[in-house]
Coordinates of C-alpha atoms in Angstrom, one line a residue:
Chain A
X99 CA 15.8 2.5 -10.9
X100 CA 16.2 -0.3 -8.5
X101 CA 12.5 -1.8 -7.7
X102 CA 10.6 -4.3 -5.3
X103 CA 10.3 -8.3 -7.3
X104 CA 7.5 -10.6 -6.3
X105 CA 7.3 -13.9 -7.3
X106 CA 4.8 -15.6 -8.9
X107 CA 2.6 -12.8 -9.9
X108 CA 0.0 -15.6 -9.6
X109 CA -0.8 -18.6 -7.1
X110 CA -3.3 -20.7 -7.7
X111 CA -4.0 -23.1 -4.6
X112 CA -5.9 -25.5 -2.9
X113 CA -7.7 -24.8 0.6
X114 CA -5.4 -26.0 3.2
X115 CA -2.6 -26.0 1.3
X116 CA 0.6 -24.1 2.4
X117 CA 2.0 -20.9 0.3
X118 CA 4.8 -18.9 0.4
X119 CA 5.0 -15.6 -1.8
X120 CA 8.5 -14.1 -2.4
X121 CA 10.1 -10.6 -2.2
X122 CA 13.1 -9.4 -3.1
X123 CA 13.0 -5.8 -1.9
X124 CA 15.4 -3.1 -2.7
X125 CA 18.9 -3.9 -1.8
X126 CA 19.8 -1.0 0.7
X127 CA 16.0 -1.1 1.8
X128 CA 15.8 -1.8 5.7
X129 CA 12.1 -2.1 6.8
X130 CA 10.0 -4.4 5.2
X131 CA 6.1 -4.6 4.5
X132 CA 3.5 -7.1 3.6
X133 CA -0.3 -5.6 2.5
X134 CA -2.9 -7.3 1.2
X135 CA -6.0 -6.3 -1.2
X136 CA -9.0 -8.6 -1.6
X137 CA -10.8 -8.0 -4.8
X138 CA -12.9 -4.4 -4.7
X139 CA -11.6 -4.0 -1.3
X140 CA -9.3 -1.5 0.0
X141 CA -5.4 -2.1 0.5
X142 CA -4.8 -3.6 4.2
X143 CA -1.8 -3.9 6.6
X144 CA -0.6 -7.4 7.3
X145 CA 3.0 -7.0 9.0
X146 CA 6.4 -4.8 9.2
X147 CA 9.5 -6.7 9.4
X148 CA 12.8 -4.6 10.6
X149 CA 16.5 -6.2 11.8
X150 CA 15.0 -9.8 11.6
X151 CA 12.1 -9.2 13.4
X152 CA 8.3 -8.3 13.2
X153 CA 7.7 -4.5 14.4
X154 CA 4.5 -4.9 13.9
X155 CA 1.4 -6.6 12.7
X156 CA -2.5 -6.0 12.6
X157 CA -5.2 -8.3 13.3
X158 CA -5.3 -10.1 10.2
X159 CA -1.8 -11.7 10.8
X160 CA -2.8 -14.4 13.0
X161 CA -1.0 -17.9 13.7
X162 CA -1.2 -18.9 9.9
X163 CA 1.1 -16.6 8.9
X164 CA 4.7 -16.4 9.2
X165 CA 7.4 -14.0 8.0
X166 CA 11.1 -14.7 7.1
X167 CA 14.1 -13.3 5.7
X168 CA 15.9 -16.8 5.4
X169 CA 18.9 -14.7 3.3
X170 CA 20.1 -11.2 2.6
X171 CA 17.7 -10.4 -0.4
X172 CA 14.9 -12.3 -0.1
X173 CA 11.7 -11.6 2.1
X174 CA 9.1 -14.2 2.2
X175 CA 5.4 -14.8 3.3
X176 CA 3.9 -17.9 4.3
X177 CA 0.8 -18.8 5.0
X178 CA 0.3 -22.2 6.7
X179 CA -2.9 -23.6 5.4
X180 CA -4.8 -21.2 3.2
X181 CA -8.8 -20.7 3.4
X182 CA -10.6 -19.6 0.8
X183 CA -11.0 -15.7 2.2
X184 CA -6.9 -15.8 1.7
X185 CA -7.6 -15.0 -1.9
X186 CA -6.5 -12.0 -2.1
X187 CA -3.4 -9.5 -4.3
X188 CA -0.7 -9.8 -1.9
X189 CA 1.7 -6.4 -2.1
X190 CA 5.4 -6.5 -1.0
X191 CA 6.8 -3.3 -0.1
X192 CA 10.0 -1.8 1.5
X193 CA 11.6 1.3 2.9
X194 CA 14.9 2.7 3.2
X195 CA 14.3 4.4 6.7
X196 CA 11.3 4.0 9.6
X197 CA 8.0 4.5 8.8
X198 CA 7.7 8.6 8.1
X199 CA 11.3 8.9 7.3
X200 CA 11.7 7.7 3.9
X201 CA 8.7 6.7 1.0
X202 CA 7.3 3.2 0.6
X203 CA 8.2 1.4 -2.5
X204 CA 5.7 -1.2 -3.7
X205 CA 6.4 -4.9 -5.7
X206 CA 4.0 -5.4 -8.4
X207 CA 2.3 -7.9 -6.4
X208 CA 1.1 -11.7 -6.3
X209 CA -2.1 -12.5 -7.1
X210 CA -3.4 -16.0 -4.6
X211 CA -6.2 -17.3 -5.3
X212 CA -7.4 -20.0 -3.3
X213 CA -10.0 -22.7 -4.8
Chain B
X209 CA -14.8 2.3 11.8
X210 CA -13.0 3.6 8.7
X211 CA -10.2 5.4 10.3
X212 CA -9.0 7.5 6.7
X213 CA -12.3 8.2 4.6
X214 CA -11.5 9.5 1.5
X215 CA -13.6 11.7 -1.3
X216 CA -14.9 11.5 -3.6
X217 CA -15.3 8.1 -4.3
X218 CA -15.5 8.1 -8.3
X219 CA -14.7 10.9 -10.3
X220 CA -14.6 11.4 -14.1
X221 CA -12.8 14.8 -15.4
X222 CA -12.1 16.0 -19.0
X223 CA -8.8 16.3 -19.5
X224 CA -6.8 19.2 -18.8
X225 CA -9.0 20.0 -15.5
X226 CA -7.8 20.8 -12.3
X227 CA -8.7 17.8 -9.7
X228 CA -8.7 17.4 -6.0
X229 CA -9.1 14.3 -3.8
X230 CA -9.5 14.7 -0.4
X231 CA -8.5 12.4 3.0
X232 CA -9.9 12.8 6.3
X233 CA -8.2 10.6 9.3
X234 CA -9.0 9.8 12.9
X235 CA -6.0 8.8 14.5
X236 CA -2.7 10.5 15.0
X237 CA -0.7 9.6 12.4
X238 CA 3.0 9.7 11.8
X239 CA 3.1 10.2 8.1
X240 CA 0.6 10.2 5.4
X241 CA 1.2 8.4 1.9
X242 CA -1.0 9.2 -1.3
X243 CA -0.3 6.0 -3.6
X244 CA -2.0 5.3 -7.3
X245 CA -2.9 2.2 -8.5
X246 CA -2.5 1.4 -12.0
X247 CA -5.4 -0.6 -13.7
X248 CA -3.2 -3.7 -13.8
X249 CA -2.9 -3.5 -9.8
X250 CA 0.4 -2.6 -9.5
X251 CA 0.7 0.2 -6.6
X252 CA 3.0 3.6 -7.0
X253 CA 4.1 6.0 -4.0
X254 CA 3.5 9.5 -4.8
X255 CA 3.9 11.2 -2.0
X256 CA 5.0 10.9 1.9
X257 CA 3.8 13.5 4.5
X258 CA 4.1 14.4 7.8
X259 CA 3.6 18.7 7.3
X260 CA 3.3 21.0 5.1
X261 CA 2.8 20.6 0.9
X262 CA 4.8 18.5 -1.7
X263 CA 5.0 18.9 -5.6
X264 CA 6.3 16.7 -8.3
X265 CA 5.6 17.7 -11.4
X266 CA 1.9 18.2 -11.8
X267 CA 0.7 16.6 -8.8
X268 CA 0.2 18.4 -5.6
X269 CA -0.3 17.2 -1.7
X270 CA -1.2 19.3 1.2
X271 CA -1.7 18.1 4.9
X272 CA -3.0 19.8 8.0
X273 CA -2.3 18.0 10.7
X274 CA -4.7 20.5 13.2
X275 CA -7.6 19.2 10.7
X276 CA -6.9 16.2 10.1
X277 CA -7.4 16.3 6.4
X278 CA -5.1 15.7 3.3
X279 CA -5.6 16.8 -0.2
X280 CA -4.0 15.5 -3.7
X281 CA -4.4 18.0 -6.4
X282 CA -3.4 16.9 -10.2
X283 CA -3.1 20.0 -12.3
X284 CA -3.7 19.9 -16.2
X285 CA -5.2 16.6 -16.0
X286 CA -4.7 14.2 -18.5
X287 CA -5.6 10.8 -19.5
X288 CA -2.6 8.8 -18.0
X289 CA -3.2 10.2 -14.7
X290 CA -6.7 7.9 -14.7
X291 CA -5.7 5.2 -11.7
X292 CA -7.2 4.9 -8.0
X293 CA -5.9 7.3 -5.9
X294 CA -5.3 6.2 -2.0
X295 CA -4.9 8.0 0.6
X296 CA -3.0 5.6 3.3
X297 CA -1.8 6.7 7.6
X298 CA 0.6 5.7 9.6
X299 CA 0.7 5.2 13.1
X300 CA 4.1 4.2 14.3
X301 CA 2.4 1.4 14.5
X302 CA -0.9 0.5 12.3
X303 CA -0.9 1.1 8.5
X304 CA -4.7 2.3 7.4
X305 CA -6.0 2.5 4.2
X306 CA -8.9 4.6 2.4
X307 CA -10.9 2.8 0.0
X308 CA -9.8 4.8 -3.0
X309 CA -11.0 7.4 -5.4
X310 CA -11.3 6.3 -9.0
X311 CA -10.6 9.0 -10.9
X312 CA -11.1 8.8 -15.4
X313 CA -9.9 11.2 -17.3
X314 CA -11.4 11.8 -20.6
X315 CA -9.8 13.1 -23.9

């Protein structure tokens, strides 16, 4: 069964140091997700991502972060110089249809943690 | 402001009993998504909802969209099935999250 990839499952970093985290979602996938989880805490919305463009994105995704889809498989987030309250599991996910039309499938996530 | 509040919190079952975890949301929602999260972190979709109930296998969701309130049954329980369950909205716009219920299953 075709599945979402994340690489690396585990970023160590300094504090103000740049990051991107990679995605490779599923191939005929169209909308594309990035969540995050800080450690105990619940799961959180970051941004969608659909025909090269942000849909939407919450509070959380402020100036330091960026999304791109720099080729056809590949879906990447950066963030521009990390603080230590970035540390964080940071979950790819992606959907054949819309949000409500089709299930979310998750990557295994990458792990940042931020020193 | 917790928009999805989900219960109970913890829960510990011997296996082979019938479970339910239950969502309550605040905001109109455009589908509902019960995930499980395996030990290791790695997060599964089990179900989508916008109406109505949805089986697969032994699991179970309901939704009533009047309420506002989702349930996840697991019937026959068993010791695989112990994971944190999430109940997670949809707005069109805004993704929210419940904290989780940690559900053990004991031999």
């Amino acid at each position: 069964e075709p599945e979402v990839t994340q690489t690396p499952s585990h970023q160590v970093t300094q504090m103000g140091q740049e990051v991107i985290l990679r995605c490779v979602p599923i191939s005929n996938h169209l909308y594309f997700y990035w969540y995050r989880q800080i450690l105990g805490q619940k799961v959180e919305f970051l941004v969608s991502f659909y025909n090269n463009e942000i849909s939407e994105k919450s509070e959380i995704f402020d100036d330091q972060f960026s999304v791109e889809r720099p080729d056809g498989s590949n879906f990447t987030l950066k963030i521009r110089s990390t603080k230590l309250e970035d540390s964080a599991m940071y979950f790819c996910a992606s959907s054949e249809s819309g949000e409500g039309f089709s299930p979310l499938h998750f990557g295994n996530g990458t792990r940042l943690t931020v020193t | 402001k917790n928009e999805v509040e989900q219960s109970p919190q913890n829960l510990t079952a011997q296996e082979g009993e019938f479970i339910t975890i239950n969502c309550s949301y605040s905001v109109g929602i455009s589908a509902l998504h019960w995930l499980q999260q395996h030990p290791g972190g790695g997060i599964v979709s089990l179900f989508m909802l916008s109406s109505g109930k949805k089986k697969h296998g032994r699991l179970i969701a309901t939704i009533n969209i009047q309420e506002k309130h989702s349930s996840l049954h697991i019937t026959a329980s068993h010791p695989r099935d112990s994971a944190v369950y999430i109940c997670a909205v949809s707005t069109g716009n805004q993704f929210y999250f419940g904290t989780g219920t940690s559900l053990t299953v004991i031999p």
